[in-house]
mmCIF file of C-alpha atoms in Angstrom:
data_model
loop_
_atom_site.group_PDB
_atom_site.id
_atom_site.type_symbol
_atom_site.label_atom_id
_atom_site.label_comp_id
_atom_site.label_asym_id
_atom_site.label_seq_id
_atom_site.Cartn_x
_atom_site.Cartn_y
_atom_site.Cartn_z
ATOM 1 C CA GLU T 1 -51.219 -5.815 134.483
ATOM 2 C CA ALA T 2 -54.660 -6.177 132.968
ATOM 3 C CA ARG T 3 -54.729 -6.273 129.193
ATOM 4 C CA ALA T 4 -57.042 -7.450 126.472
ATOM 5 C CA LEU T 5 -55.999 -10.981 125.478
ATOM 6 C CA ALA T 6 -54.783 -11.347 121.931
ATOM 7 C CA VAL T 7 -56.456 -14.251 120.167
ATOM 8 C CA GLY T 8 -55.401 -13.635 116.616
ATOM 9 C CA SER T 9 -56.546 -11.512 113.711
ATOM 10 C CA SER T 10 -57.786 -12.425 110.219
ATOM 11 C CA ALA T 11 -54.511 -11.970 108.396
ATOM 12 C CA ARG T 12 -51.842 -11.816 111.080
ATOM 13 C CA CYS T 13 -53.056 -13.418 114.299
ATOM 14 C CA LEU T 14 -51.903 -11.519 117.365
ATOM 15 C CA SER T 15 -49.519 -13.267 119.676
ATOM 16 C CA TYR T 16 -51.163 -15.511 122.301
ATOM 17 C CA HIS T 17 -48.282 -15.237 124.761
ATOM 18 C CA HIS T 18 -49.435 -15.376 128.372
ATOM 19 C CA HIS T 19 -47.977 -14.746 131.772
ATOM 20 C CA LEU T 20 -45.842 -17.892 131.935
ATOM 21 C CA GLY T 21 -42.400 -18.427 133.202
ATOM 22 C CA SER T 22 -40.072 -20.117 135.767
ATOM 23 C CA LEU T 23 -38.725 -23.452 136.969
ATOM 24 C CA PHE T 24 -39.157 -26.969 138.420
ATOM 25 C CA ARG T 25 -38.439 -30.135 140.555
ATOM 26 C CA HIS T 26 -40.256 -32.260 143.186
ATOM 27 C CA ARG T 27 -40.347 -33.278 146.761
ATOM 28 C CA PRO T 28 -43.506 -34.970 148.112
ATOM 29 C CA THR T 29 -45.948 -32.176 148.931
ATOM 30 C CA THR T 30 -49.597 -31.556 149.638
ATOM 31 C CA THR T 31 -51.893 -29.176 147.854
ATOM 32 C CA PHE T 32 -55.392 -28.424 149.130
ATOM 33 C CA LEU T 33 -57.962 -27.864 146.409
ATOM 34 C CA ARG T 34 -61.141 -25.952 146.801
ATOM 35 C CA ALA T 35 -63.870 -26.059 144.209
ATOM 36 C CA GLY T 36 -66.910 -24.357 145.576
ATOM 37 C CA PHE T 37 -67.503 -25.927 148.980
ATOM 38 C CA SER T 38 -65.587 -29.126 148.273
ATOM 39 C CA HIS T 39 -62.167 -29.625 149.872
ATOM 40 C CA HIS T 40 -59.715 -32.276 148.644
ATOM 41 C CA GLN T 41 -56.236 -33.236 149.644
ATOM 42 C CA GLN T 42 -53.875 -34.175 146.816
ATOM 43 C CA LYS T 43 -50.530 -35.805 147.560
ATOM 44 C CA ILE T 44 -48.084 -35.704 144.661
ATOM 45 C CA GLU T 45 -45.429 -38.281 143.997
ATOM 46 C CA SER T 46 -42.941 -37.320 141.314
ATOM 47 C CA SER T 47 -39.894 -38.705 139.548
ATOM 48 C CA LEU T 48 -38.271 -35.327 138.919
ATOM 49 C CA PRO T 49 -34.641 -35.522 139.991
ATOM 50 C CA GLN T 50 -33.337 -33.519 142.918
ATOM 51 C CA SER T 51 -30.708 -32.008 140.645
ATOM 52 C CA SER T 52 -33.346 -30.185 138.617
ATOM 53 C CA GLY T 53 -34.216 -27.858 141.525
ATOM 54 C CA LEU T 54 -37.912 -28.345 140.770
ATOM 55 C CA GLU T 55 -41.011 -29.848 142.341
ATOM 56 C CA GLN T 56 -44.174 -31.262 140.836
ATOM 57 C CA TRP T 57 -46.734 -29.583 143.107
ATOM 58 C CA LEU T 58 -49.971 -30.435 141.349
ATOM 59 C CA ASP T 59 -51.498 -33.377 139.442
ATOM 60 C CA ILE T 60 -55.311 -33.490 139.253
ATOM 61 C CA GLU T 61 -58.101 -34.423 136.864
ATOM 62 C CA LEU T 62 -60.193 -31.358 136.019
ATOM 63 C CA PRO T 63 -63.461 -31.552 134.036
ATOM 64 C CA GLU T 64 -61.470 -30.268 131.047
ATOM 65 C CA GLY T 65 -58.525 -32.654 131.332
ATOM 66 C CA ARG T 66 -55.433 -33.523 133.327
ATOM 67 C CA CYS T 67 -53.652 -30.636 134.974
ATOM 68 C CA VAL T 68 -50.031 -30.805 136.215
ATOM 69 C CA GLY T 69 -48.113 -28.084 138.047
ATOM 70 C CA VAL T 70 -44.393 -27.596 138.414
ATOM 71 C CA GLY T 71 -42.506 -25.024 140.398
ATOM 72 C CA LEU T 72 -39.214 -23.910 141.886
ATOM 73 C CA LEU T 73 -38.157 -26.121 144.760
ATOM 74 C CA LEU T 74 -37.663 -23.855 147.766
ATOM 75 C CA GLY T 75 -35.220 -24.487 150.556
ATOM 76 C CA ASP T 76 -36.340 -24.927 154.153
ATOM 77 C CA ASP T 77 -35.063 -21.418 155.005
ATOM 78 C CA ASP T 78 -36.880 -19.684 152.146
ATOM 79 C CA ASP T 79 -39.859 -17.393 152.722
ATOM 80 C CA ASP T 80 -43.410 -18.361 151.834
ATOM 81 C CA ALA T 81 -43.521 -19.946 148.361
ATOM 82 C CA ASN T 82 -46.077 -17.436 147.203
ATOM 83 C CA ASN T 83 -44.997 -14.010 148.330
ATOM 84 C CA ASN T 84 -46.905 -12.469 145.435
ATOM 85 C CA THR T 85 -44.031 -10.430 144.069
ATOM 86 C CA GLU T 86 -43.838 -10.964 140.339
ATOM 87 C CA ASP T 87 -40.671 -8.882 140.013
ATOM 88 C CA ASP T 88 -38.493 -11.154 142.129
ATOM 89 C CA PRO T 89 -35.368 -12.384 140.317
ATOM 90 C CA LYS T 90 -35.719 -15.863 138.936
ATOM 91 C CA GLU T 91 -33.117 -18.578 138.974
ATOM 92 C CA ILE T 92 -31.993 -19.982 135.638
ATOM 93 C CA ILE T 93 -31.841 -23.748 135.945
ATOM 94 C CA ILE T 94 -30.829 -24.704 132.398
ATOM 95 C CA SER T 95 -27.755 -23.223 130.746
ATOM 96 C CA ALA T 96 -25.532 -24.017 127.825
ATOM 97 C CA GLU T 97 -22.873 -25.174 130.282
ATOM 98 C CA SER T 98 -25.211 -27.559 132.066
ATOM 99 C CA LEU T 99 -26.548 -28.996 128.766
ATOM 100 C CA SER T 100 -22.981 -29.754 127.648
ATOM 101 C CA ASP T 101 -23.145 -32.654 130.109
ATOM 102 C CA PRO T 102 -24.993 -35.514 128.390
ATOM 103 C CA THR T 103 -26.072 -36.868 131.760
ATOM 104 C CA ASN T 104 -27.850 -33.627 132.711
ATOM 105 C CA TRP T 105 -31.453 -34.285 133.816
ATOM 106 C CA ALA T 106 -32.887 -31.966 131.109
ATOM 107 C CA HIS T 107 -31.899 -34.340 128.316
ATOM 108 C CA GLU T 108 -34.265 -36.963 129.745
ATOM 109 C CA TYR T 109 -37.257 -34.663 130.067
ATOM 110 C CA TYR T 110 -37.057 -32.376 126.988
ATOM 111 C CA HIS T 111 -36.947 -33.026 123.292
ATOM 112 C CA PRO T 112 -33.624 -31.875 121.704
ATOM 113 C CA ASP T 113 -35.557 -29.367 119.575
ATOM 114 C CA GLU T 114 -37.111 -27.901 122.699
ATOM 115 C CA LEU T 115 -33.724 -27.476 124.320
ATOM 116 C CA ALA T 116 -32.363 -25.760 121.211
ATOM 117 C CA TYR T 117 -35.383 -23.506 120.972
ATOM 118 C CA GLY T 118 -35.414 -22.584 124.630
ATOM 119 C CA MET T 119 -31.718 -21.686 124.671
ATOM 120 C CA LYS T 120 -32.278 -19.166 121.885
ATOM 121 C CA LEU T 121 -34.974 -17.322 123.795
ATOM 122 C CA PRO T 122 -34.183 -14.108 125.743
ATOM 123 C CA SER T 123 -33.193 -14.982 129.297
ATOM 124 C CA ALA T 124 -36.372 -13.412 130.670
ATOM 125 C CA ARG T 125 -38.507 -15.845 128.659
ATOM 126 C CA GLN T 126 -36.464 -19.029 128.985
ATOM 127 C CA GLU T 127 -37.718 -20.038 132.405
ATOM 128 C CA SER T 128 -41.341 -19.817 131.398
ATOM 129 C CA PHE T 129 -40.637 -21.982 128.394
ATOM 130 C CA TRP T 130 -38.873 -24.662 130.484
ATOM 131 C CA LEU T 131 -41.597 -24.613 133.086
ATOM 132 C CA GLY T 132 -44.479 -24.893 130.646
ATOM 133 C CA ARG T 133 -42.945 -27.660 128.555
ATOM 134 C CA LEU T 134 -42.024 -29.745 131.575
ATOM 135 C CA SER T 135 -45.504 -29.380 133.083
ATOM 136 C CA MET T 136 -47.054 -30.369 129.751
ATOM 137 C CA ARG T 137 -44.765 -33.372 129.250
ATOM 138 C CA LEU T 138 -45.647 -34.644 132.721
ATOM 139 C CA ALA T 139 -49.358 -34.111 131.952
ATOM 140 C CA LEU T 140 -49.058 -36.014 128.653
ATOM 141 C CA ASP T 141 -47.279 -38.957 130.282
ATOM 142 C CA ASP T 142 -47.435 -40.726 126.924
ATOM 143 C CA ALA T 143 -44.515 -42.458 125.173
ATOM 144 C CA SER T 144 -46.143 -41.683 121.811
ATOM 145 C CA CYS T 145 -45.451 -37.960 122.429
ATOM 146 C CA LYS T 146 -41.816 -38.465 123.452
ATOM 147 C CA ASP T 147 -40.468 -37.839 119.959
ATOM 148 C CA HIS T 148 -42.760 -34.892 119.292
ATOM 149 C CA PRO T 149 -41.203 -31.496 120.135
ATOM 150 C CA ILE T 150 -43.642 -29.156 121.892
ATOM 151 C CA LEU T 151 -42.735 -25.864 120.366
ATOM 152 C CA LYS T 152 -45.070 -22.946 119.425
ATOM 153 C CA ASP T 153 -47.436 -22.460 116.505
ATOM 154 C CA THR T 154 -47.906 -19.151 114.642
ATOM 155 C CA HIS T 155 -50.209 -17.931 117.453
ATOM 156 C CA GLY T 156 -47.813 -18.816 120.282
ATOM 157 C CA ARG T 157 -49.780 -21.829 121.403
ATOM 158 C CA PRO T 158 -48.006 -25.096 122.298
ATOM 159 C CA GLN T 159 -47.833 -27.436 119.291
ATOM 160 C CA LEU T 160 -49.203 -30.858 120.178
ATOM 161 C CA PRO T 161 -49.788 -34.071 118.248
ATOM 162 C CA SER T 162 -53.050 -34.326 116.313
ATOM 163 C CA GLY T 163 -55.994 -35.112 118.568
ATOM 164 C CA THR T 164 -54.302 -33.664 121.665
ATOM 165 C CA PHE T 165 -55.268 -30.335 123.167
ATOM 166 C CA GLY T 166 -53.258 -28.358 125.689
ATOM 167 C CA SER T 167 -52.722 -25.016 127.432
ATOM 168 C CA ILE T 168 -50.086 -23.540 129.718
ATOM 169 C CA SER T 169 -50.050 -20.828 132.369
ATOM 170 C CA HIS T 170 -47.568 -19.407 134.878
ATOM 171 C CA LYS T 171 -47.441 -17.199 137.920
ATOM 172 C CA GLY T 172 -44.384 -16.296 139.910
ATOM 173 C CA THR T 173 -42.217 -19.421 140.208
ATOM 174 C CA TYR T 174 -45.100 -21.834 139.463
ATOM 175 C CA GLY T 175 -46.601 -23.115 136.240
ATOM 176 C CA VAL T 176 -49.368 -25.450 135.105
ATOM 177 C CA ALA T 177 -50.299 -27.321 131.974
ATOM 178 C CA LEU T 178 -53.678 -28.740 130.959
ATOM 179 C CA VAL T 179 -53.917 -31.601 128.519
ATOM 180 C CA SER T 180 -57.013 -33.244 127.009
ATOM 181 C CA ARG T 181 -57.793 -35.807 124.379
ATOM 182 C CA ASP T 182 -61.392 -35.781 123.249
ATOM 183 C CA ASP T 183 -63.776 -36.341 120.352
ATOM 184 C CA GLU T 184 -63.753 -34.337 117.133
ATOM 185 C CA THR T 185 -66.021 -31.576 118.468
ATOM 186 C CA LEU T 186 -63.432 -30.291 121.010
ATOM 187 C CA ALA T 187 -61.855 -27.107 119.620
ATOM 188 C CA GLY T 188 -59.561 -26.125 122.461
ATOM 189 C CA VAL T 189 -58.834 -26.044 126.177
ATOM 190 C CA GLY T 190 -57.473 -23.280 128.379
ATOM 191 C CA VAL T 191 -55.897 -23.037 131.823
ATOM 192 C CA ASP T 192 -54.912 -20.080 133.942
ATOM 193 C CA LEU T 193 -53.131 -19.592 137.271
ATOM 194 C CA GLU T 194 -53.781 -16.326 139.144
ATOM 195 C CA TYR T 195 -53.030 -14.976 142.592
ATOM 196 C CA THR T 196 -55.994 -14.622 144.942
ATOM 197 C CA PHE T 197 -54.643 -11.174 145.881
ATOM 198 C CA ARG T 198 -52.280 -8.609 144.347
ATOM 199 C CA LYS T 199 -50.153 -7.216 147.110
ATOM 200 C CA GLY T 200 -49.582 -3.478 146.708
ATOM 201 C CA LYS T 201 -51.317 -3.306 143.326
ATOM 202 C CA LYS T 202 -54.428 -1.464 142.204
ATOM 203 C CA ASN T 203 -57.774 -3.230 141.764
ATOM 204 C CA ILE T 204 -58.121 -4.185 138.082
ATOM 205 C CA GLY T 205 -61.892 -4.689 138.186
ATOM 206 C CA LYS T 206 -62.879 -1.695 136.047
ATOM 207 C CA LYS T 207 -60.315 -2.694 133.388
ATOM 208 C CA VAL T 208 -61.296 -6.349 132.980
ATOM 209 C CA LEU T 209 -64.964 -6.589 134.075
ATOM 210 C CA THR T 210 -68.162 -5.128 132.621
ATOM 211 C CA ASP T 211 -70.403 -2.888 134.677
ATOM 212 C CA ASP T 212 -72.804 -5.774 135.238
ATOM 213 C CA GLU T 213 -69.977 -8.046 136.433
ATOM 214 C CA MET T 214 -68.823 -5.321 138.875
ATOM 215 C CA MET T 215 -72.341 -5.080 140.272
ATOM 216 C CA ASP T 216 -72.502 -8.859 140.680
ATOM 217 C CA LEU T 217 -69.383 -9.178 142.829
ATOM 218 C CA GLY T 218 -69.464 -10.514 146.373
ATOM 219 C CA LYS T 219 -71.957 -13.374 146.060
ATOM 220 C CA LEU T 220 -69.493 -16.267 146.314
ATOM 221 C CA PRO T 221 -69.308 -17.785 149.820
ATOM 222 C CA GLY T 222 -65.819 -17.496 151.266
ATOM 223 C CA ILE T 223 -64.544 -15.306 148.394
ATOM 224 C CA SER T 224 -64.161 -11.564 148.880
ATOM 225 C CA ALA T 225 -65.185 -9.116 146.154
ATOM 226 C CA GLU T 226 -61.498 -8.264 145.623
ATOM 227 C CA GLU T 227 -60.654 -11.932 145.176
ATOM 228 C CA GLU T 228 -63.548 -12.417 142.830
ATOM 229 C CA VAL T 229 -62.218 -9.751 140.474
ATOM 230 C CA LEU T 230 -59.109 -11.841 140.036
ATOM 231 C CA LEU T 231 -61.099 -15.026 139.774
ATOM 232 C CA ARG T 232 -63.250 -13.652 136.951
ATOM 233 C CA PHE T 233 -60.118 -12.229 135.265
ATOM 234 C CA SER T 234 -58.534 -15.692 135.395
ATOM 235 C CA LEU T 235 -61.632 -17.435 134.093
ATOM 236 C CA LYS T 236 -61.694 -15.050 131.130
ATOM 237 C CA GLU T 237 -58.042 -15.826 130.395
ATOM 238 C CA ALA T 238 -58.780 -19.567 130.439
ATOM 239 C CA ILE T 239 -61.891 -19.495 128.289
ATOM 240 C CA TYR T 240 -60.327 -17.062 125.777
ATOM 241 C CA LYS T 241 -57.489 -19.493 125.333
ATOM 242 C CA ALA T 242 -59.905 -22.381 124.797
ATOM 243 C CA ALA T 243 -61.916 -20.374 122.234
ATOM 244 C CA HIS T 244 -58.907 -19.137 120.301
ATOM 245 C CA PRO T 245 -58.865 -21.897 117.634
ATOM 246 C CA LEU T 246 -62.484 -21.089 116.721
ATOM 247 C CA LEU T 247 -62.413 -17.293 116.961
ATOM 248 C CA CYS T 248 -58.949 -16.300 115.772
ATOM 249 C CA GLN T 249 -59.583 -12.608 116.494
ATOM 250 C CA TYR T 250 -58.763 -10.059 119.139
ATOM 251 C CA VAL T 251 -61.096 -10.383 122.155
ATOM 252 C CA GLY T 252 -61.335 -7.671 124.745
ATOM 253 C CA PHE T 253 -61.992 -8.489 128.394
ATOM 254 C CA LYS T 254 -65.372 -6.733 128.194
ATOM 255 C CA GLU T 255 -66.518 -8.793 125.236
ATOM 256 C CA ALA T 256 -67.523 -11.613 127.576
ATOM 257 C CA GLU T 257 -69.132 -11.861 131.001
ATOM 258 C CA ILE T 258 -68.083 -14.638 133.372
ATOM 259 C CA THR T 259 -70.126 -15.797 136.360
ATOM 260 C CA PRO T 260 -68.400 -18.154 138.783
ATOM 261 C CA HIS T 261 -70.695 -20.410 140.785
ATOM 262 C CA PRO T 262 -70.224 -21.795 144.369
ATOM 263 C CA ASP T 263 -69.972 -25.393 143.066
ATOM 264 C CA GLY T 264 -66.750 -24.551 141.173
ATOM 265 C CA SER T 265 -68.342 -24.201 137.732
ATOM 266 C CA ALA T 266 -68.686 -20.960 135.744
ATOM 267 C CA SER T 267 -70.856 -19.668 132.915
ATOM 268 C CA CYS T 268 -69.823 -17.394 130.089
ATOM 269 C CA LYS T 269 -71.922 -14.912 128.095
ATOM 270 C CA TRP T 270 -70.208 -13.851 124.878
ATOM 271 C CA MET T 271 -70.715 -10.305 123.541
ATOM 272 C CA LEU T 272 -68.282 -10.232 120.596
ATOM 273 C CA GLU T 273 -68.600 -7.212 118.348
ATOM 274 C CA SER T 274 -67.796 -9.532 115.426
ATOM 275 C CA GLY T 275 -70.627 -11.921 116.305
ATOM 276 C CA LEU T 276 -68.287 -14.919 115.892
ATOM 277 C CA GLN T 277 -69.559 -16.514 119.098
ATOM 278 C CA THR T 278 -71.922 -18.427 116.767
ATOM 279 C CA ARG T 279 -68.971 -20.675 116.019
ATOM 280 C CA ILE T 280 -69.052 -21.918 119.649
ATOM 281 C CA ALA T 281 -71.398 -24.907 120.028
ATOM 282 C CA GLY T 282 -70.578 -25.643 123.660
ATOM 283 C CA GLN T 283 -68.279 -24.628 126.476
ATOM 284 C CA SER T 284 -67.371 -25.417 130.060
ATOM 285 C CA ALA T 285 -65.398 -23.485 132.705
ATOM 286 C CA HIS T 286 -64.368 -24.348 136.261
ATOM 287 C CA TRP T 287 -62.405 -22.855 139.096
ATOM 288 C CA ARG T 288 -60.604 -23.966 142.251
ATOM 289 C CA LYS T 289 -58.899 -22.120 145.019
ATOM 290 C CA LEU T 290 -55.514 -23.636 145.940
ATOM 291 C CA GLU T 291 -55.741 -22.930 149.654
ATOM 292 C CA ASP T 292 -52.083 -23.548 150.560
ATOM 293 C CA ARG T 293 -50.614 -21.446 147.731
ATOM 294 C CA ASP T 294 -53.015 -18.511 147.426
ATOM 295 C CA PHE T 295 -53.820 -19.216 143.768
ATOM 296 C CA PHE T 296 -56.916 -19.517 141.689
ATOM 297 C CA LEU T 297 -56.726 -22.326 139.139
ATOM 298 C CA THR T 298 -59.184 -21.947 136.256
ATOM 299 C CA SER T 299 -59.859 -24.189 133.310
ATOM 300 C CA ALA T 300 -62.105 -24.157 130.259
ATOM 301 C CA SER T 301 -62.995 -26.066 127.108
ATOM 302 C CA VAL T 302 -64.799 -24.971 123.959
ATOM 303 C CA ARG T 303 -66.515 -27.066 121.320
ATOM 304 C CA GLY T 304 -67.327 -26.243 117.748
ATOM 305 C CA GLY T 305 -69.930 -27.667 115.439
ATOM 306 C CA THR T 306 -69.555 -31.075 113.796
ATOM 307 C CA SER T 307 -69.615 -29.731 110.250
#
């Protein structure tokens, strides 16, 4: 459901938890990416073991960094991978029993502290944690990070080594992680995965968009007004994540206006009641439509001043 994204508070920052959650493993697959009018075919090769029950379904370079996606490996007899029903039961792929086996695949891909932390989470949150951390570790692909546990900071964001920026998102049985290493002016990056439609659910436009944004819908070629509501919603999620380290305050969905452009870029006009947008020295936002999975993938980065 639509909600105002929590990006901290002055004394006790509000939790930054996001729709994440599910599972992973790979078979060679193809994902078609659409950014504006550009179409690309991305074939993924992955080393994830068959025993994990997961697939790496995405690995692309976005303007904001490397983005990797992992999801539940479906059988040949399963229905469409994206049936857009968020309430479907999810399969738990890591358990205390499976981890008792030292040869279990999870010991190779997760830090021991991550396994201990994940097993203590409520069952409804475990899968999102496994999915996000695996996606992020594949995106990092760096031996220097192998001994660094990716847990959560006080705001719920993934803890990464100094000089590394990252963000996680999840939808249904799919997840993505965005990782970037950049110069000292980069403050944060954000990624979001959102359905292109919400089967059987009410339009959330009036809850997450301003009046001007609602009036501006329907101008993107090949994207319906209903789809564009979800696209703008997703872009706000991504850029709010990226701006969190600079703002550290609650931001409502109507405190910013997002305009997606046909070339796959997007612009953001901040209207924070606090006026803290002056901390933002630069920003970027981009979107793609994942044609074969009915998802929007959005990404953003925010830069602060050099002082």
